[in-house]
Coordinates of C-alpha atoms in Angstrom, one line a residue:
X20 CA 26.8 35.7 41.6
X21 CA 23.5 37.6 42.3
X22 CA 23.0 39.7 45.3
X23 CA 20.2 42.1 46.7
X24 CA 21.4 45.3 48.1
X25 CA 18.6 46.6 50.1
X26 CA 18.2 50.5 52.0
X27 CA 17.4 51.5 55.9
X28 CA 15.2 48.7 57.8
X29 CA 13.8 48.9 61.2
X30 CA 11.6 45.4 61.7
X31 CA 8.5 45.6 63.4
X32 CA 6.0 42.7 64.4
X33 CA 3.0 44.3 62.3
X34 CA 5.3 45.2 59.1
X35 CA 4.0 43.2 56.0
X36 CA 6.1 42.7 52.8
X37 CA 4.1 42.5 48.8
X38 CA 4.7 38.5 48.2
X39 CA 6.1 39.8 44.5
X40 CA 8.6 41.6 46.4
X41 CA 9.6 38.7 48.3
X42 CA 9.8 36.5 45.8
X43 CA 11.9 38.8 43.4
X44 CA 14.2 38.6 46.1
X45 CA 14.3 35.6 47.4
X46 CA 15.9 34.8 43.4
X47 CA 19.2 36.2 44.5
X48 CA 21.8 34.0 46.2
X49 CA 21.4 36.3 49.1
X50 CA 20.9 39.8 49.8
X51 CA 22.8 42.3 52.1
X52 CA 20.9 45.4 54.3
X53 CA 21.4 48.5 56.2
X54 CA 20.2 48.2 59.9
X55 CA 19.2 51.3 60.8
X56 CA 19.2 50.3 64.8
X57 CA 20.2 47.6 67.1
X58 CA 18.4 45.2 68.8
X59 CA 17.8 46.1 72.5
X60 CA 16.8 44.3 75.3
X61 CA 15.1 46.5 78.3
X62 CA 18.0 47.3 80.4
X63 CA 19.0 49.1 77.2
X64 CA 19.4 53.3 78.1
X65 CA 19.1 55.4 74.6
X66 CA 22.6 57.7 74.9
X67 CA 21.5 61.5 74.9
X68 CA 20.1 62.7 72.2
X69 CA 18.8 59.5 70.0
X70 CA 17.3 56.3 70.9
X71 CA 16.5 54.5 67.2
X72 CA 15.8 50.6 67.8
X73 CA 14.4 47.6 66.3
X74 CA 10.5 47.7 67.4
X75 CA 10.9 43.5 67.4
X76 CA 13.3 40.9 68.9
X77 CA 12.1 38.6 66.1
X78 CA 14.8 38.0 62.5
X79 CA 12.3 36.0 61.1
X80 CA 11.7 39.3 58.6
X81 CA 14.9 39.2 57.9
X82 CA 15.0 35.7 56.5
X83 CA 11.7 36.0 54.7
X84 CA 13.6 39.1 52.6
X85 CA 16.7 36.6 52.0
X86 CA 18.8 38.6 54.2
X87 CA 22.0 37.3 54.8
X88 CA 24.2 40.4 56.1
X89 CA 23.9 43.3 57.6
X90 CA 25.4 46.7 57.7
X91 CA 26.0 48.0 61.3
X92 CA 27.6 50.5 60.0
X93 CA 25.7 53.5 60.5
X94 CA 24.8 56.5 62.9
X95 CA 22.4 55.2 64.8
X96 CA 23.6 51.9 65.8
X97 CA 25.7 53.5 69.0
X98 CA 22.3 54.9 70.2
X99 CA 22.5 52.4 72.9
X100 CA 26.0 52.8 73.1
X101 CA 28.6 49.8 72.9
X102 CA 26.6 47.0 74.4
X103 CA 23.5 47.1 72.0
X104 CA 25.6 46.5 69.3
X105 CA 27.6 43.7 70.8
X106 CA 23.7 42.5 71.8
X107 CA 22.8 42.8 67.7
X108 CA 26.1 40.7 66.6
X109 CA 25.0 38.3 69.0
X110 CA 21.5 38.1 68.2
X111 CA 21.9 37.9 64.5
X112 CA 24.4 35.6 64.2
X113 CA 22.9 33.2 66.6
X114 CA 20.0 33.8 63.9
X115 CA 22.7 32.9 60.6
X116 CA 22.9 36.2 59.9
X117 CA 26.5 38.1 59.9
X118 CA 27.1 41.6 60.5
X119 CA 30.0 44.0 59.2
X120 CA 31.0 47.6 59.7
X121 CA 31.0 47.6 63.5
X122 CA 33.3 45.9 66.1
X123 CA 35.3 46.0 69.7
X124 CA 37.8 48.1 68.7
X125 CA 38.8 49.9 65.7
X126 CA 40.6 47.0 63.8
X127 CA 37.5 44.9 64.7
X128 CA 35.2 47.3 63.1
X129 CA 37.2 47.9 59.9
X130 CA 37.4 44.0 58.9
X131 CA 35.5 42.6 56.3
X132 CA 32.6 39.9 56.1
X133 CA 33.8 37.2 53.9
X134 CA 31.8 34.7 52.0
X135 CA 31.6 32.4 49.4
X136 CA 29.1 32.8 46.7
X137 CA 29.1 29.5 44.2
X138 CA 32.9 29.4 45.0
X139 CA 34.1 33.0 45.3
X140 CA 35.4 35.0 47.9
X141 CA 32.9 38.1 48.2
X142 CA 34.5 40.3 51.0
X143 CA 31.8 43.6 52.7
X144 CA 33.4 46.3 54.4
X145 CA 31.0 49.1 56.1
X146 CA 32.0 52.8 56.7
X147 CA 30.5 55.6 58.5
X148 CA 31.3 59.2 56.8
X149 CA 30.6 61.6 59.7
X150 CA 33.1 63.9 61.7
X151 CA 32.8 65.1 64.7
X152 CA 30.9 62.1 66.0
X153 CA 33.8 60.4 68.1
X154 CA 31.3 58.9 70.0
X155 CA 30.1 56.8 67.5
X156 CA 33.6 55.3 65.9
X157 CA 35.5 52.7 67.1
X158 CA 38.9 53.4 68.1
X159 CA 41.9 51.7 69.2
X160 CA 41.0 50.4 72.8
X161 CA 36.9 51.3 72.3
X162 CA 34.4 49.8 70.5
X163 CA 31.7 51.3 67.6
X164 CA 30.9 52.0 64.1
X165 CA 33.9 51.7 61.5
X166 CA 35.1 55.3 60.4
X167 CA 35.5 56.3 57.3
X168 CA 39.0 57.0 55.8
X169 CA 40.0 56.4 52.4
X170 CA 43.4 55.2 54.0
X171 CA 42.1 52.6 55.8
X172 CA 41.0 50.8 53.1
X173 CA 43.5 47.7 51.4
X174 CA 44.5 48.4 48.4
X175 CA 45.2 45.1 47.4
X176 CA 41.7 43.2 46.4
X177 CA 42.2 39.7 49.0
X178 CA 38.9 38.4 47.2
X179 CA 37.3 37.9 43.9
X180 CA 34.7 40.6 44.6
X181 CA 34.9 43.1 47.3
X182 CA 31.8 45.6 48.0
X183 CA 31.8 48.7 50.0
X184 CA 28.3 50.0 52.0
X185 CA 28.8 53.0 52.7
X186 CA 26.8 55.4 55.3
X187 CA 27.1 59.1 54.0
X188 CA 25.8 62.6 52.8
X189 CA 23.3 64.8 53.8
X190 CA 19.7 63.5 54.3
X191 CA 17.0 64.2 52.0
X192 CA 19.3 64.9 49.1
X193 CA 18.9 64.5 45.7
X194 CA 22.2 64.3 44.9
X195 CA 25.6 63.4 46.5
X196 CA 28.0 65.8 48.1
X197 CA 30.9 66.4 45.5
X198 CA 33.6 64.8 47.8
X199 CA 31.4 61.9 48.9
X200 CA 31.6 61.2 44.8
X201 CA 35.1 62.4 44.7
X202 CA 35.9 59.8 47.3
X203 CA 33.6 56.8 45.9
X204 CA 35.2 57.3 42.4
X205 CA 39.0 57.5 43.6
X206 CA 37.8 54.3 45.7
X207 CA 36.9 51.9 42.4
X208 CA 40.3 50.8 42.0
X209 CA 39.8 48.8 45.1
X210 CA 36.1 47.8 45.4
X211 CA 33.5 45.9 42.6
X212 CA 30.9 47.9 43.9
X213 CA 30.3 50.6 46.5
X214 CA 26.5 51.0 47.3
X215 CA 25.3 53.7 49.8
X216 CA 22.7 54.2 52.7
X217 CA 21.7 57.5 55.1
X218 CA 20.2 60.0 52.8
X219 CA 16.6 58.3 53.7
X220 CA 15.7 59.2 49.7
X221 CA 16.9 57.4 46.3
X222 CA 20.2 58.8 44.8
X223 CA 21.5 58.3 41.6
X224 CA 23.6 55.2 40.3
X225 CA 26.8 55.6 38.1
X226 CA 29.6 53.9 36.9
X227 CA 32.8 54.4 37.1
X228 CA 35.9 52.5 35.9
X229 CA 33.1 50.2 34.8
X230 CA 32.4 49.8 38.7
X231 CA 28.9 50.9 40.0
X232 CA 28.3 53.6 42.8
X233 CA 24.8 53.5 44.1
X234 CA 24.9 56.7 46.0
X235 CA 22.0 55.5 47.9
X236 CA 19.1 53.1 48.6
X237 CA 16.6 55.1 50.5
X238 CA 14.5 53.9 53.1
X239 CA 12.9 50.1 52.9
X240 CA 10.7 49.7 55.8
X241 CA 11.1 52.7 58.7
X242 CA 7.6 52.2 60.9
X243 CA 6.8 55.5 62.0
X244 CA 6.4 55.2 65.7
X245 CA 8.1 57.0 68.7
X246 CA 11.9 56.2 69.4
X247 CA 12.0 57.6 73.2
X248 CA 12.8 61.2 72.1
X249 CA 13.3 60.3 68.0
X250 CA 10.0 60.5 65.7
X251 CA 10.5 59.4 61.8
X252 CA 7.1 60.8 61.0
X253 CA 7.1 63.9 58.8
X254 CA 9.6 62.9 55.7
X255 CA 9.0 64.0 52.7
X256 CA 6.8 61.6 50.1
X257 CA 10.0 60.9 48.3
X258 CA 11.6 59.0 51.3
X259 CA 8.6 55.9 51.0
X260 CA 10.0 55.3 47.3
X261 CA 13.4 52.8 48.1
X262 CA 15.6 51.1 45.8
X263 CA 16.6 47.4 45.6
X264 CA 19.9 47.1 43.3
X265 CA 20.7 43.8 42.6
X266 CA 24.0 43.0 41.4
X267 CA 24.2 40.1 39.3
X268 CA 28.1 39.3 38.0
X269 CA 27.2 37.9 34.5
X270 CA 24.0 39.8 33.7
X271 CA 22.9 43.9 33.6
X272 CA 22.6 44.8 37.1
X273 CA 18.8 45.2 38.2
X274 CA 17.1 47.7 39.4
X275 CA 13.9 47.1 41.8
X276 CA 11.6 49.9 43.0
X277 CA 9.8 49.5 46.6
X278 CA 7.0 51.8 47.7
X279 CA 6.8 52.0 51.7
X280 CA 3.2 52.9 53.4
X281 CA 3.0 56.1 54.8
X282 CA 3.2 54.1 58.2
X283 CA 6.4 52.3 57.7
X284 CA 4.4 49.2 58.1
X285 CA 3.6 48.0 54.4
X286 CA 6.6 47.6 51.7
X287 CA 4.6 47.0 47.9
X288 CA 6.8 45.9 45.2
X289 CA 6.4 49.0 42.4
X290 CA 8.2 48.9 39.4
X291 CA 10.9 46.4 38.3
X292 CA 13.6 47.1 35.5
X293 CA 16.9 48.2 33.6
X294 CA 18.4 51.6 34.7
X295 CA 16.9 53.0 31.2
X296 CA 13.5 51.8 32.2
X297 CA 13.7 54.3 35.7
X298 CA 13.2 57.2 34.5
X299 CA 13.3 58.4 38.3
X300 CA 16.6 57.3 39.0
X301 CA 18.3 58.1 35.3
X302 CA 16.8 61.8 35.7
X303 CA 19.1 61.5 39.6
X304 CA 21.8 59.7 37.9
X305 CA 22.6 61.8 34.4
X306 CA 24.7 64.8 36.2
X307 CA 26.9 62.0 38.3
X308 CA 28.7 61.8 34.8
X309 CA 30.0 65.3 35.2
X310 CA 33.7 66.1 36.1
X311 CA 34.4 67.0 40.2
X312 CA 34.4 71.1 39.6
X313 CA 31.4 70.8 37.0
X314 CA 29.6 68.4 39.8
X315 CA 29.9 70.8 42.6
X316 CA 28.7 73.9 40.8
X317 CA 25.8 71.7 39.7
X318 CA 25.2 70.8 43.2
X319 CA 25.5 74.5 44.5
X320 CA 22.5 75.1 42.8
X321 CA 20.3 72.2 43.3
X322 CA 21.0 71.1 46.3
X323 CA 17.4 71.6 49.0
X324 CA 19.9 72.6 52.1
X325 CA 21.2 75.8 51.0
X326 CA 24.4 75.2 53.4
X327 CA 27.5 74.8 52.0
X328 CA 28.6 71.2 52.0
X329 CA 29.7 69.4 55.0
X330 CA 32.4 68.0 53.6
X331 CA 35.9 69.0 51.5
X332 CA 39.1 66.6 50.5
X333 CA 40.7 68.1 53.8
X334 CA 40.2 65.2 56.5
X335 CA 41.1 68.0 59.1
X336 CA 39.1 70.9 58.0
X337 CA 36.4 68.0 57.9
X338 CA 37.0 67.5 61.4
X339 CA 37.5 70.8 62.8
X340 CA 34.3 72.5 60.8
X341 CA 31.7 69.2 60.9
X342 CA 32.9 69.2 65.0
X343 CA 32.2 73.0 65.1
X344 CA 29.0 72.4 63.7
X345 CA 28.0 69.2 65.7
X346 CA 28.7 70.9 69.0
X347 CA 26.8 73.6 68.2
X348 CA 23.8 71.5 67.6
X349 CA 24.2 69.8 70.7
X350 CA 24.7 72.9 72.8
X351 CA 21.5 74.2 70.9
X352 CA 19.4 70.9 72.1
X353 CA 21.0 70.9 75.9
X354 CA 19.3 74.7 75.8
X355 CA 16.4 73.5 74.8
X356 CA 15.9 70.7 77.4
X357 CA 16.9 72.9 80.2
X358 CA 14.3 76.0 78.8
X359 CA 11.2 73.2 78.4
X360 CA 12.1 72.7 81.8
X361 CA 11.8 75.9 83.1
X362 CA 8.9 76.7 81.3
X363 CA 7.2 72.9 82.8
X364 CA 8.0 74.6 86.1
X365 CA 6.1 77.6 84.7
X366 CA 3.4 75.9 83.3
X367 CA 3.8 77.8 80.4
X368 CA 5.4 74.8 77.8
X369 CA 2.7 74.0 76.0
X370 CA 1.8 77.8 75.2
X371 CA 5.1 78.2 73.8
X372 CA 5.1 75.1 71.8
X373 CA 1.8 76.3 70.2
X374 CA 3.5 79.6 69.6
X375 CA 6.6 78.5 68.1
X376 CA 4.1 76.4 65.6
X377 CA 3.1 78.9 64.0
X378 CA 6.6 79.5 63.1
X379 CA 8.9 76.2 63.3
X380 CA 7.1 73.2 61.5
X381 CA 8.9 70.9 63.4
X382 CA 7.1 72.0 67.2
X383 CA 4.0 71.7 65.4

């Protein structure tokens, strides 16, 4: 069993992939991705706030990379709310490609993709770790993304192999939160490997219980254009570097570097080889070997976002304080939309924008 594990992809008609690329991955029995956003069609409203989609209606991409399943499990797939994402399970498997991590209702979303690799039962589950959102998780008589609770999860292994692709912790991170590798670590005695998207930049890779937790992938192909009111311009360089991990059941796993353009619109093949041979993701991946307390003073100090965590081992204080802290953000946004609209009235919104440039980088 050989499978491709591949980062954040939004498709676009003009995006070109390095033919080395595609041929190191079309020698994997299949590979599985993160889709960053749902096909829309043009009836399609964004939901306040984001509006993330797929810049084609075309899959054709996605068969060229060996792409086989996808993970809908993520936070911007309920941009469009409910029906975009019953319009990308529809799409995609009318194309042979089957989705996970998202569904009708909460049972829906939490079930997992089975197939059969060279006859064994590989089984994908998809999770969302975010609180506060409600909006985006399935629940019992809604649908959406599949929430992420350690409880949820079977205990018993039903198939040979069972993988986890997880959505989680902060972006533009270095490292993962200590609880996010508290939780992937208690969660080895039930999955063969737990791979991870969100953070937009490489994270380390570890093992533990001999099972591997690729904390995350980074970005594959993200084309920089305008998403209604969303812009992915501006990341930092490290977000064009993305990881391919391919997990192969008989051999060493495989590592496989991908450089993105800074458009989004080229993906190059960079560097392939052993975790050794990365010095890039070794240097991420040597303090993931350090105990839970040792790990979170360790990422104290080195984290970029001087915040304290988002996240502790209490599911409630999760809830309450990551709710707290999503409402203030929207609050802070309604503001803002109702002061450019004064000051459109005014005439005076383009003078403050240039004056709050000088300051804010990101009205600049």
């Amino acid at each position: 069993m050989k499978i491709g594990f591949i980062g954040d992809i939004i498709l676009s008609d003009q995006l070109e992939i390095d033919p080395i690329l595609l041929e190191k991955l079309n020698e994997t029995d299949f590979n599985v991705a993160n889709l960053e956003a749902p096909f829309i069609d043009q009836s399609m409203k964004p939901r306040r706030g984001m509006g993330l989609h797929q810049l084609t209606h075309k899959v054709d991409l996605l068969k060229k990379l060996n792409v086989r399943l996808v993970s809908l499990a993520n936070n911007h797939m309920m941009d469009f709310g409910i029906e975009a994402i019953e319009h990308t399970v529809k799409h995609v498997e009318q194309n042979g490609i089957l989705c996970f991590g998202a569904g009708s209702d909460l049972k829906e979303s939490l079930e997992p993709c089975q197939i059969d690799v060279n006859g064994e039962t590989l089984e994908l589950y998809g999770a969302l770790q975010r609180y506060g959102l409600n909006q985006h998780f399935a629940g019992k008589h809604k649908g959406g993304i599949a929430p992420w609770d350690n409880n949820l999860f079977s205990t018993k292994k039903k198939a040979a192999c069972r993988v986890l692709f997880a959505h989680w912790n902060r972006e533009f991170e270095d490292y993962p939160e200590p609880v996010s590798k508290y939780y992937a670590e208690e969660l080895t005695e039930r999955f063969d490997l737990i791979v991870g998207s969100h953070s937009h930049c490489i994270q380390g890779v570890q093992k533990f219980r001999g099972v591997p937790i690729v904390h995350s992938l980074g970005n594959f192909a993200l084309p920089h254009k305008s998403y209604f009111n969303t812009s992915l311009s501006g990341y930092p360089n490290k977000c064009y570097t993305g990881l391919v991990y391919v997990w192969d059941s008989n051999n060493e796993d495989n590592l496989l570097l991908t450089e993105m353009s800074k458009d989004g619109l080229m993906v190059g093949f960079r560097q392939e080889g052993q975790l050794h041979a990365l010095d890039e993701v070794k240097s991420l991946s040597e303090p993931l070997a350090l105990a839970y307390n040792s790990y979170r003073k360790f990422y104290k100090k080195n984290r970029i976002d001087k915040r304290p965590p988002l996240l502790s081992k209490s599911k409630t204080f999760n809830i309450v304080r990551f709710g707290i802290y999503v409402r203030s953000l929207q609050l802070f946004h309604s503001l803002e939309v109702i002061l450019a609209k004064v000051l459109d009235l005014l005439g005076l919104r383009m003078l403050i924008k240039r004056i709050l440039g000088l300051f804010i980088k990101r009205y600049n």
